[in-house]
Coordinates of N, CA and C and ligand atoms in Angstrom, one line a residue:
X1 N 167.3 147.6 120.5 CA 167.5 146.2 119.9 C 168.9 145.7 120.3
X2 N 169.0 144.5 120.7 CA 170.3 144.0 121.0 C 170.4 142.5 120.6
X3 N 171.6 142.0 120.5 CA 171.7 140.6 120.1 C 171.1 139.7 121.2
X4 N 170.4 138.7 120.7 CA 169.7 137.8 121.6 C 170.7 137.1 122.6
X5 N 171.9 136.9 122.1 CA 172.9 136.2 123.0 C 173.2 137.0 124.2
X6 N 173.2 138.4 124.1 CA 173.5 139.3 125.2 C 172.4 139.2 126.2
X7 N 171.1 139.3 125.7 CA 170.0 139.3 126.6 C 169.8 137.9 127.3
X8 N 170.2 136.9 126.6 CA 169.9 135.5 127.1 C 171.0 135.1 128.1
X9 N 172.1 135.8 128.1 CA 173.3 135.4 128.9 C 172.9 135.3 130.4
X10 N 172.2 136.3 130.9 CA 171.7 136.3 132.3 C 170.9 135.1 132.6
X11 N 170.0 134.8 131.7 CA 169.1 133.7 131.8 C 170.0 132.4 131.9
X12 N 170.9 132.3 131.0 CA 171.8 131.1 131.0 C 172.5 131.0 132.4
X13 N 173.0 132.1 132.9 CA 173.7 132.1 134.1 C 172.8 131.6 135.3
X14 N 171.6 132.1 135.3 CA 170.7 131.6 136.3 C 170.4 130.1 136.2
X15 N 170.3 129.7 134.9 CA 170.0 128.3 134.7 C 171.2 127.4 135.1
X16 N 172.4 127.9 134.8 CA 173.6 127.2 135.2 C 173.7 126.9 136.7
X17 N 173.4 128.0 137.5 CA 173.4 127.9 138.9 C 172.4 126.8 139.3
X18 N 171.2 126.9 138.7 CA 170.1 126.0 139.0 C 170.5 124.5 138.7
X19 N 171.1 124.3 137.6 CA 171.5 122.9 137.2 C 172.4 122.3 138.2
X20 N 173.3 123.1 138.8 CA 174.1 122.5 139.9 C 173.3 122.1 141.1
X21 N 172.4 123.0 141.5 CA 171.5 122.7 142.6 C 170.7 121.4 142.3
X22 N 170.2 121.3 141.1 CA 169.4 120.2 140.7 C 170.2 118.9 140.9
X23 N 171.5 118.9 140.4 CA 172.3 117.7 140.5 C 172.6 117.3 141.9
X24 N 172.8 118.3 142.8 CA 173.1 118.1 144.2 C 171.8 117.4 144.8
X25 N 170.7 117.9 144.4 CA 169.4 117.3 145.0 C 169.2 115.9 144.5
X26 N 169.6 115.7 143.2 CA 169.4 114.3 142.7 C 170.3 113.3 143.4
X27 N 171.6 113.8 143.7 CA 172.5 112.9 144.4 C 172.0 112.6 145.8
X28 N 171.5 113.6 146.4 CA 171.1 113.4 147.8 C 169.8 112.6 148.0
X29 N 168.8 112.8 147.1 CA 167.5 112.3 147.4 C 167.0 111.2 146.3
X30 N 167.8 111.1 145.2 CA 167.4 110.1 144.2 C 166.3 110.6 143.3
X31 N 165.7 109.7 142.6 CA 164.7 110.0 141.5 C 163.4 110.5 142.1
X32 N 163.1 110.1 143.4 CA 161.8 110.5 143.9 C 161.6 112.0 144.0
X33 N 162.7 112.7 144.0 CA 162.6 114.1 144.2 C 162.3 114.8 142.8
X34 N 162.1 114.1 141.8 CA 161.9 114.6 140.4 C 160.8 115.7 140.4
X35 N 159.7 115.4 141.0 CA 158.5 116.3 140.9 C 158.7 117.6 141.6
X36 N 159.1 117.6 142.9 CA 159.4 118.9 143.5 C 160.5 119.7 142.8
X37 N 161.5 119.0 142.3 CA 162.6 119.7 141.6 C 162.0 120.4 140.3
X38 N 161.1 119.8 139.6 CA 160.5 120.4 138.4 C 159.7 121.6 138.8
X39 N 159.0 121.5 139.9 CA 158.2 122.7 140.4 C 159.1 123.8 140.7
X40 N 160.3 123.5 141.3 CA 161.2 124.6 141.6 C 161.8 125.2 140.3
X41 N 162.0 124.3 139.4 CA 162.7 124.7 138.1 C 161.9 125.8 137.5
X42 N 160.5 125.7 137.5 CA 159.7 126.7 136.9 C 159.9 128.1 137.6
X43 N 160.0 128.0 138.9 CA 160.2 129.2 139.7 C 161.5 129.9 139.3
X44 N 162.6 129.0 139.3 CA 163.9 129.5 138.9 C 163.9 130.2 137.6
X45 N 163.2 129.6 136.6 CA 163.2 130.2 135.3 C 162.5 131.5 135.3
X46 N 161.5 131.6 136.1 CA 160.8 132.9 136.2 C 161.7 134.0 136.8
X47 N 162.5 133.6 137.7 CA 163.5 134.5 138.3 C 164.5 134.9 137.3
X48 N 164.9 133.9 136.4 CA 166.0 134.2 135.5 C 165.6 135.2 134.4
X49 N 164.3 135.2 133.9 CA 163.8 136.1 133.0 C 163.0 137.2 133.7
X50 N 163.6 138.4 133.9 CA 162.9 139.4 134.7 C 161.9 140.1 133.9
X51 N 161.9 140.1 132.6 CA 160.9 140.7 131.7 C 160.7 139.8 130.5
X52 N 159.5 139.7 129.9 CA 159.3 138.9 128.7 C 160.2 139.4 127.6
X53 N 160.7 138.4 126.8 CA 161.6 138.7 125.7 C 160.8 138.4 124.4
X54 N 161.0 139.2 123.4 CA 160.4 138.9 122.1 C 161.6 138.6 121.2
X55 N 161.6 137.5 120.5 CA 162.7 137.1 119.7 C 162.3 137.4 118.2
X56 N 163.3 138.0 117.5 CA 163.1 138.4 116.1 C 164.1 137.8 115.2
X57 N 163.7 137.5 114.0 CA 164.7 137.1 113.0 C 165.7 138.2 112.8
X58 N 167.0 137.8 112.9 CA 168.1 138.8 112.7 C 168.2 139.3 111.3
X59 N 167.7 138.6 110.4 CA 167.7 139.0 109.0 C 166.7 140.0 108.6
X60 N 165.4 139.8 109.0 CA 164.3 140.6 108.6 C 163.5 141.2 109.7
X61 N 163.9 140.9 111.0 CA 163.3 141.5 112.2 C 161.8 141.1 112.4
X62 N 161.4 140.1 111.7 CA 160.1 139.5 111.9 C 160.1 138.9 113.3
X63 N 159.0 139.0 114.0 CA 158.8 138.3 115.3 C 158.7 136.8 115.1
X64 N 159.6 136.0 115.7 CA 159.5 134.6 115.5 C 159.2 133.8 116.7
X65 N 159.2 134.5 117.9 CA 158.9 133.7 119.1 C 159.0 134.7 120.3
X66 N 158.6 134.1 121.5 CA 158.7 134.9 122.7 C 159.0 134.0 123.9
X67 N 159.4 134.6 125.0 CA 159.9 133.9 126.1 C 158.8 133.2 126.9
X68 N 157.5 133.4 126.6 CA 156.4 132.7 127.2 C 156.5 131.2 126.8
X69 N 157.2 130.9 125.7 CA 157.3 129.5 125.2 C 158.7 128.9 125.7
X70 N 159.3 129.6 126.6 CA 160.7 129.2 127.0 C 160.8 127.8 127.6
X71 N 161.8 127.0 127.2 CA 162.0 125.7 127.8 C 163.4 125.7 128.4
X72 N 164.4 126.0 127.6 CA 165.8 126.0 128.1 C 166.7 126.7 127.2
X73 N 167.9 126.9 127.6 CA 169.0 127.4 126.7 C 170.2 126.5 126.8
X74 N 171.0 126.5 125.8 CA 172.3 125.7 125.8 C 173.4 126.6 125.4
X75 N 174.3 126.8 126.4 CA 175.4 127.8 126.1 C 176.4 127.2 125.1
X76 N 176.7 125.9 125.1 CA 177.6 125.3 124.2 C 177.1 125.3 122.8
X77 N 175.8 125.0 122.6 CA 175.2 125.0 121.3 C 174.9 126.4 120.8
X78 N 174.9 127.4 121.8 CA 174.5 128.7 121.6 C 173.0 128.8 121.0
X79 N 172.2 128.1 121.8 CA 170.8 128.0 121.4 C 169.8 128.3 122.5
X80 N 168.6 128.7 122.2 CA 167.5 128.7 123.1 C 166.4 127.7 122.6
X81 N 165.7 127.1 123.5 CA 164.7 126.1 123.0 C 163.3 126.6 123.5
X82 N 162.4 126.7 122.6 CA 161.0 127.1 122.9 C 160.1 126.0 122.5
X83 N 158.9 126.1 123.1 CA 157.9 125.0 122.8 C 157.3 125.3 121.4
X84 N 157.3 126.5 120.9 CA 156.8 126.8 119.6 C 157.3 128.1 119.1
X85 N 156.9 128.4 117.9 CA 157.3 129.7 117.3 C 156.1 130.5 116.8
X86 N 156.4 131.7 116.3 CA 155.3 132.6 115.9 C 154.8 132.1 114.5
X87 N 153.6 132.4 114.1 CA 153.1 132.0 112.8 C 154.0 132.6 111.7
X88 N 154.2 131.8 110.7 CA 155.0 132.3 109.6 C 156.3 131.5 109.6
X89 N 156.7 131.0 110.8 CA 157.9 130.1 110.8 C 157.6 128.8 110.2
X90 N 158.4 128.3 109.3 CA 158.1 127.1 108.6 C 159.1 126.0 108.9
X91 N 158.7 124.8 109.2 CA 159.5 123.6 109.5 C 159.8 122.9 108.2
X92 N 161.1 122.7 107.9 CA 161.4 122.0 106.7 C 161.3 120.5 106.9
X93 N 161.2 119.8 105.7 CA 160.9 118.3 105.8 C 162.1 117.5 105.9
X94 N 163.2 117.9 105.4 CA 164.4 117.0 105.2 C 165.1 116.8 106.5
X95 N 165.3 115.5 106.8 CA 166.0 115.1 108.0 C 167.5 115.1 107.8
X96 N 168.2 115.8 108.8 CA 169.6 115.9 108.7 C 170.2 115.3 110.0
X97 N 171.5 115.0 109.9 CA 172.3 114.5 111.0 C 173.4 115.4 111.3
X98 N 173.6 115.7 112.6 CA 174.7 116.6 113.0 C 176.0 115.8 113.0
X99 N 177.0 116.3 112.4 CA 178.3 115.6 112.3 C 179.4 116.2 113.2
X100 N 179.0 117.2 113.9 CA 180.0 117.8 114.8 C 179.3 118.6 116.0
X101 N 180.1 118.9 117.0 CA 179.6 119.7 118.1 C 178.9 118.8 119.2
X102 N 178.2 119.5 120.1 CA 177.7 118.8 121.3 C 176.4 118.0 120.9
X103 N 175.8 118.3 119.7 CA 174.7 117.5 119.3 C 175.1 116.5 118.2
X104 N 176.4 116.1 118.2 CA 176.9 115.1 117.3 C 176.0 113.8 117.3
X105 N 175.6 113.4 116.1 CA 174.8 112.2 115.9 C 173.3 112.4 116.1
X106 N 172.9 113.6 116.5 CA 171.5 113.9 116.6 C 170.9 114.1 115.3
X107 N 169.7 113.7 115.1 CA 169.0 114.0 113.8 C 168.0 115.2 114.0
X108 N 167.8 115.9 113.0 CA 166.9 117.1 113.2 C 166.4 117.6 111.8
X109 N 165.3 118.3 111.9 CA 164.9 119.1 110.7 C 165.1 120.6 111.0
X110 N 165.4 121.4 110.0 CA 165.6 122.8 110.3 C 164.2 123.5 110.2
X111 N 164.2 124.7 110.7 CA 163.0 125.6 110.5 C 163.5 126.9 110.1
X112 N 162.6 127.6 109.3 CA 163.1 128.9 108.8 C 162.0 130.0 108.9
X113 N 162.5 131.2 108.9 CA 161.7 132.4 109.0 C 161.0 132.5 107.6
X114 N 159.9 133.3 107.6 CA 159.2 133.6 106.3 C 160.1 134.2 105.3
X115 N 161.2 134.9 105.7 CA 162.1 135.5 104.8 C 163.1 134.5 104.2
X116 N 163.1 133.3 104.7 CA 164.0 132.2 104.2 C 165.2 131.9 105.1
X117 N 165.5 132.8 106.1 CA 166.6 132.6 106.9 C 166.4 131.4 107.8
X118 N 167.4 130.5 107.9 CA 167.3 129.3 108.8 C 167.5 129.8 110.2
X119 N 166.5 129.4 111.1 CA 166.5 129.9 112.5 C 167.0 128.9 113.5
X120 N 166.8 127.6 113.1 CA 167.2 126.6 114.1 C 166.8 125.2 113.7
X121 N 166.7 124.3 114.7 CA 166.5 122.9 114.5 C 165.4 122.3 115.4
X122 N 164.7 121.4 114.9 CA 163.8 120.6 115.7 C 164.5 119.2 115.8
X123 N 165.0 118.8 117.0 CA 165.7 117.6 117.1 C 164.7 116.4 117.1
X124 N 165.0 115.4 116.3 CA 164.1 114.2 116.2 C 164.6 113.1 117.1
X125 N 165.9 112.8 117.0 CA 166.6 111.9 117.9 C 167.8 112.6 118.4
X126 N 168.0 112.4 119.7 CA 169.1 113.1 120.4 C 169.9 112.2 121.3
X127 N 171.1 112.7 121.5 CA 171.9 112.0 122.6 C 171.2 112.3 123.9
X128 N 171.5 111.4 124.9 CA 170.7 111.5 126.2 C 170.8 112.9 126.8
X129 N 171.9 113.6 126.7 CA 172.1 114.9 127.4 C 171.3 116.0 126.7
X130 N 170.7 115.7 125.5 CA 169.9 116.7 124.8 C 168.4 116.2 124.7
X131 N 168.1 115.2 125.4 CA 166.7 114.7 125.4 C 165.7 115.7 125.6
X132 N 166.0 116.7 126.5 CA 165.0 117.7 126.9 C 164.7 118.7 125.8
X133 N 165.5 118.6 124.7 CA 165.3 119.5 123.5 C 164.6 118.8 122.4
X134 N 164.3 117.5 122.5 CA 163.7 116.8 121.4 C 162.3 117.3 121.1
X135 N 161.9 117.3 119.9 CA 160.6 117.7 119.4 C 160.2 119.1 119.8
X136 N 161.2 119.9 120.2 CA 160.9 121.3 120.5 C 161.7 122.2 119.5
X137 N 161.4 123.5 119.5 CA 162.1 124.4 118.5 C 163.3 125.0 119.2
X138 N 164.5 124.6 118.7 CA 165.7 125.1 119.2 C 166.3 126.1 118.3
X139 N 166.3 127.4 118.7 CA 166.8 128.5 117.9 C 168.3 128.7 118.0
X140 N 168.9 128.9 116.9 CA 170.3 129.4 116.9 C 170.3 130.9 117.3
X141 N 171.0 131.2 118.4 CA 171.0 132.6 118.9 C 171.6 133.6 117.8
X142 N 172.5 133.1 117.0 CA 173.1 134.0 116.0 C 172.0 134.4 114.9
X143 N 171.0 133.6 114.8 CA 169.9 133.9 113.8 C 168.8 134.9 114.4
X144 N 169.0 135.2 115.7 CA 168.0 136.0 116.4 C 168.5 137.3 116.9
X145 N 167.6 138.3 117.0 CA 167.8 139.4 117.9 C 166.6 139.4 118.9
X146 N 166.8 140.1 120.0 CA 165.7 140.0 121.0 C 165.3 141.4 121.4
X147 N 164.1 141.6 121.9 CA 163.7 142.8 122.5 C 163.0 142.5 123.9
X148 N 163.5 143.1 124.9 CA 163.0 142.8 126.3 C 161.8 143.8 126.5
X149 N 160.7 143.3 126.8 CA 159.5 144.2 127.0 C 159.8 145.2 128.1
X150 N 159.5 146.4 127.9 CA 159.7 147.5 129.0 C 161.0 148.2 128.9
X151 N 161.9 147.7 128.0 CA 163.2 148.4 127.8 C 163.1 149.5 126.8
X152 N 162.4 150.6 127.3 CA 162.2 151.7 126.4 C 163.4 152.5 126.2
X153 N 163.8 152.7 124.9 CA 165.1 153.4 124.7 C 164.9 154.9 124.4
X154 N 163.7 155.3 124.0 CA 163.4 156.7 123.7 C 162.3 157.2 124.6
X155 N 162.5 158.3 125.3 CA 161.4 158.9 126.1 C 161.0 160.3 125.6
X156 N 159.7 160.5 125.5 CA 159.2 161.8 125.0 C 159.7 162.9 125.9
X157 N 159.7 162.7 127.3 CA 160.1 163.7 128.2 C 161.5 164.2 128.1
X158 N 162.4 163.2 127.9 CA 163.8 163.4 127.8 C 164.3 164.1 126.5
X159 N 163.5 163.8 125.5 CA 163.9 164.4 124.2 C 163.3 165.7 123.9
X160 N 164.2 166.7 123.7 CA 163.7 168.0 123.3 C 163.3 168.0 121.9
X161 N 164.0 167.3 121.1 CA 163.6 167.2 119.6 C 162.4 166.3 119.5
X162 N 161.5 166.6 118.6 CA 160.4 165.8 118.4 C 160.8 164.6 117.5
X163 N 160.6 163.4 118.1 CA 161.0 162.2 117.3 C 159.8 161.4 116.9
X164 N 158.6 161.6 117.5 CA 157.5 160.8 117.2 C 156.7 161.4 116.0
X165 N 156.3 160.6 115.0 CA 155.6 161.2 113.9 C 154.4 161.9 114.2
X166 N 153.6 161.5 115.3 CA 152.4 162.1 115.6 C 152.7 163.5 116.2
X167 N 153.8 163.7 116.9 CA 154.2 165.0 117.5 C 154.6 165.9 116.4
X168 N 155.4 165.4 115.4 CA 155.8 166.2 114.3 C 154.6 166.7 113.5
X169 N 153.7 165.8 113.3 CA 152.5 166.1 112.6 C 151.7 167.2 113.3
X170 N 151.6 167.0 114.7 CA 150.9 168.0 115.5 C 151.5 169.4 115.4
X171 N 152.8 169.4 115.4 CA 153.5 170.7 115.3 C 153.2 171.4 114.0
X172 N 153.2 170.6 112.9 CA 152.8 171.1 111.6 C 151.4 171.7 111.6
X173 N 150.5 170.9 112.2 CA 149.1 171.3 112.2 C 149.0 172.6 113.0
X174 N 149.7 172.7 114.1 CA 149.6 174.0 114.9 C 150.2 175.1 114.1
X175 N 151.2 174.9 113.3 CA 151.8 175.9 112.4 C 150.7 176.4 111.4
X176 N 150.0 175.4 110.8 CA 149.0 175.7 109.9 C 147.9 176.6 110.5
X177 N 147.5 176.2 111.7 CA 146.4 176.9 112.4 C 146.8 178.3 112.7
X178 N 148.1 178.4 113.2 CA 148.6 179.8 113.5 C 148.6 180.6 112.2
X179 N 149.0 180.0 111.1 CA 149.0 180.8 109.8 C 147.6 181.2 109.4
X180 N 146.6 180.3 109.6 CA 145.2 180.6 109.3 C 144.8 181.8 110.2
X181 N 145.1 181.7 111.5 CA 144.7 182.8 112.4 C 145.3 184.1 112.0
X182 N 146.5 184.1 111.6 CA 147.2 185.4 111.2 C 146.5 185.9 110.0
X183 N 146.2 185.0 109.0 CA 145.5 185.5 107.8 C 144.1 186.0 108.1
X184 N 143.4 185.3 109.0 CA 142.1 185.8 109.4 C 142.2 187.1 110.1
X185 N 143.2 187.3 111.0 CA 143.4 188.5 111.7 C 143.7 189.7 110.8
X186 N 144.5 189.4 109.7 CA 144.8 190.4 108.7 C 143.5 190.8 108.0
X187 N 142.7 189.8 107.6 CA 141.4 190.1 106.9 C 140.5 190.9 107.8
X188 N 140.5 190.5 109.1 CA 139.6 191.2 110.1 C 140.0 192.6 110.2
X189 N 141.3 192.9 110.3 CA 141.7 194.3 110.5 C 141.5 195.1 109.2
X190 N 141.6 194.4 108.1 CA 141.3 195.0 106.8 C 139.8 195.5 106.8
X191 N 139.0 194.5 107.2 CA 137.5 194.8 107.2 C 137.2 195.9 108.2
X192 N 137.9 195.9 109.4 CA 137.7 196.9 110.4 C 138.1 198.3 109.8
X193 N 139.2 198.3 109.1 CA 139.6 199.5 108.4 C 138.6 200.0 107.4
X194 N 138.1 199.1 106.6 CA 137.1 199.4 105.6 C 135.8 200.0 106.3
X195 N 135.4 199.3 107.3 CA 134.2 199.8 108.1 C 134.4 201.2 108.6
X196 N 135.6 201.4 109.2 CA 136.0 202.7 109.8 C 136.0 203.8 108.7
X197 N 136.5 203.4 107.6 CA 136.6 204.3 106.4 C 135.2 204.7 106.0
X198 N 134.3 203.6 105.9 CA 132.9 203.8 105.4 C 132.2 204.7 106.4
X199 N 132.4 204.5 107.7 CA 131.7 205.3 108.7 C 132.1 206.7 108.6
X200 N 133.4 206.9 108.4 CA 134.0 208.2 108.2 C 133.3 208.9 107.0
X201 N 133.3 208.2 105.9 CA 132.7 208.7 104.7 C 131.2 209.1 104.9
X202 N 130.5 208.2 105.6 CA 129.1 208.4 105.9 C 128.9 209.7 106.8
X203 N 129.8 209.8 107.8 CA 129.6 211.0 108.7 C 129.9 212.3 107.9
X204 N 130.8 212.2 106.9 CA 131.1 213.4 106.1 C 129.8 213.8 105.3
X205 N 129.2 212.7 104.7 CA 128.0 212.9 103.9 C 126.9 213.5 104.7
X206 N 126.7 213.0 106.0 CA 125.7 213.5 106.9 C 125.8 215.0 107.2
X207 N 127.2 215.4 107.3 CA 127.4 216.8 107.7 C 127.1 217.7 106.6
X208 N 127.1 217.2 105.3 CA 126.8 218.1 104.2 C 125.3 218.5 104.2
X209 N 125.1 219.8 104.1 CA 123.7 220.4 104.1 C 122.8 219.8 103.1
X210 N 123.4 219.5 101.9 CA 122.6 219.0 100.8 C 121.9 217.7 101.1
X211 N 122.7 216.9 101.8 CA 122.3 215.6 102.2 C 121.1 215.7 103.2
X212 N 121.4 216.6 104.2 CA 120.3 216.8 105.2 C 119.0 217.2 104.6
X213 N 119.1 218.2 103.7 CA 117.9 218.7 103.1 C 117.1 217.7 102.3
X214 N 117.9 216.9 101.6 CA 117.3 215.8 100.8 C 116.6 214.8 101.7
X215 N 117.3 214.5 102.9 CA 116.7 213.6 103.8 C 115.4 214.2 104.4
X216 N 115.5 215.5 104.7 CA 114.3 216.1 105.3 C 113.1 216.0 104.3
X217 N 113.5 216.3 103.0 CA 112.5 216.4 102.0 C 111.8 215.0 101.8
X218 N 112.7 214.0 102.0 CA 112.2 212.6 101.8 C 111.3 212.3 103.0
X219 N 111.7 212.8 104.2 CA 110.9 212.5 105.4 C 109.5 213.2 105.3
X220 N 109.5 214.4 104.7 CA 108.2 215.1 104.5 C 107.4 214.4 103.4
Ligands
ZN1 ZN1 163.4 136.6 108.7

């Protein structure tokens, strides 16, 4: 688990490079180039995020979104903007106005995690430079942690100590089975001893003449 801001930094860097490219293209070719630039933008963003990210509430670790809904990030606002959020995230009704920062004068409603923590803003009216964030879910990075899919921190092969509950359980079960086998083994050798003892006793009886004669008499 790591802070969302750390994971998103690479993405922001990639986006920053791209925004410069986009501006250069706009200057050179004008507004007609809008469509191909957008097409390229999608490719750029896919390059920026090398593995899907799962975003979690920093307070309760509930999953609140993922990078498949990615729209953009804003380094100055310290936010990421997604098209939507996970079920359980609730948008509040009260309209507020930003009185400071890069979104000064913008109106928004906040949204919160099911645990009550405020996660971010849905901008209703925005300054021109924030138009691309309007009506979308803009998460405050400080309210999030993130998990990058595939970033496995614990490996069963590398760990000598058993850390997985199933493995610990299995070890206990093997212990129980071994104990049972020892008990059965002891019982078995006890029985074998008894049988050997009885055979020995029987052979002694057979050797006694009295027994032989009685057997003979019975056979007659
Ligand atoms: Zn939460």
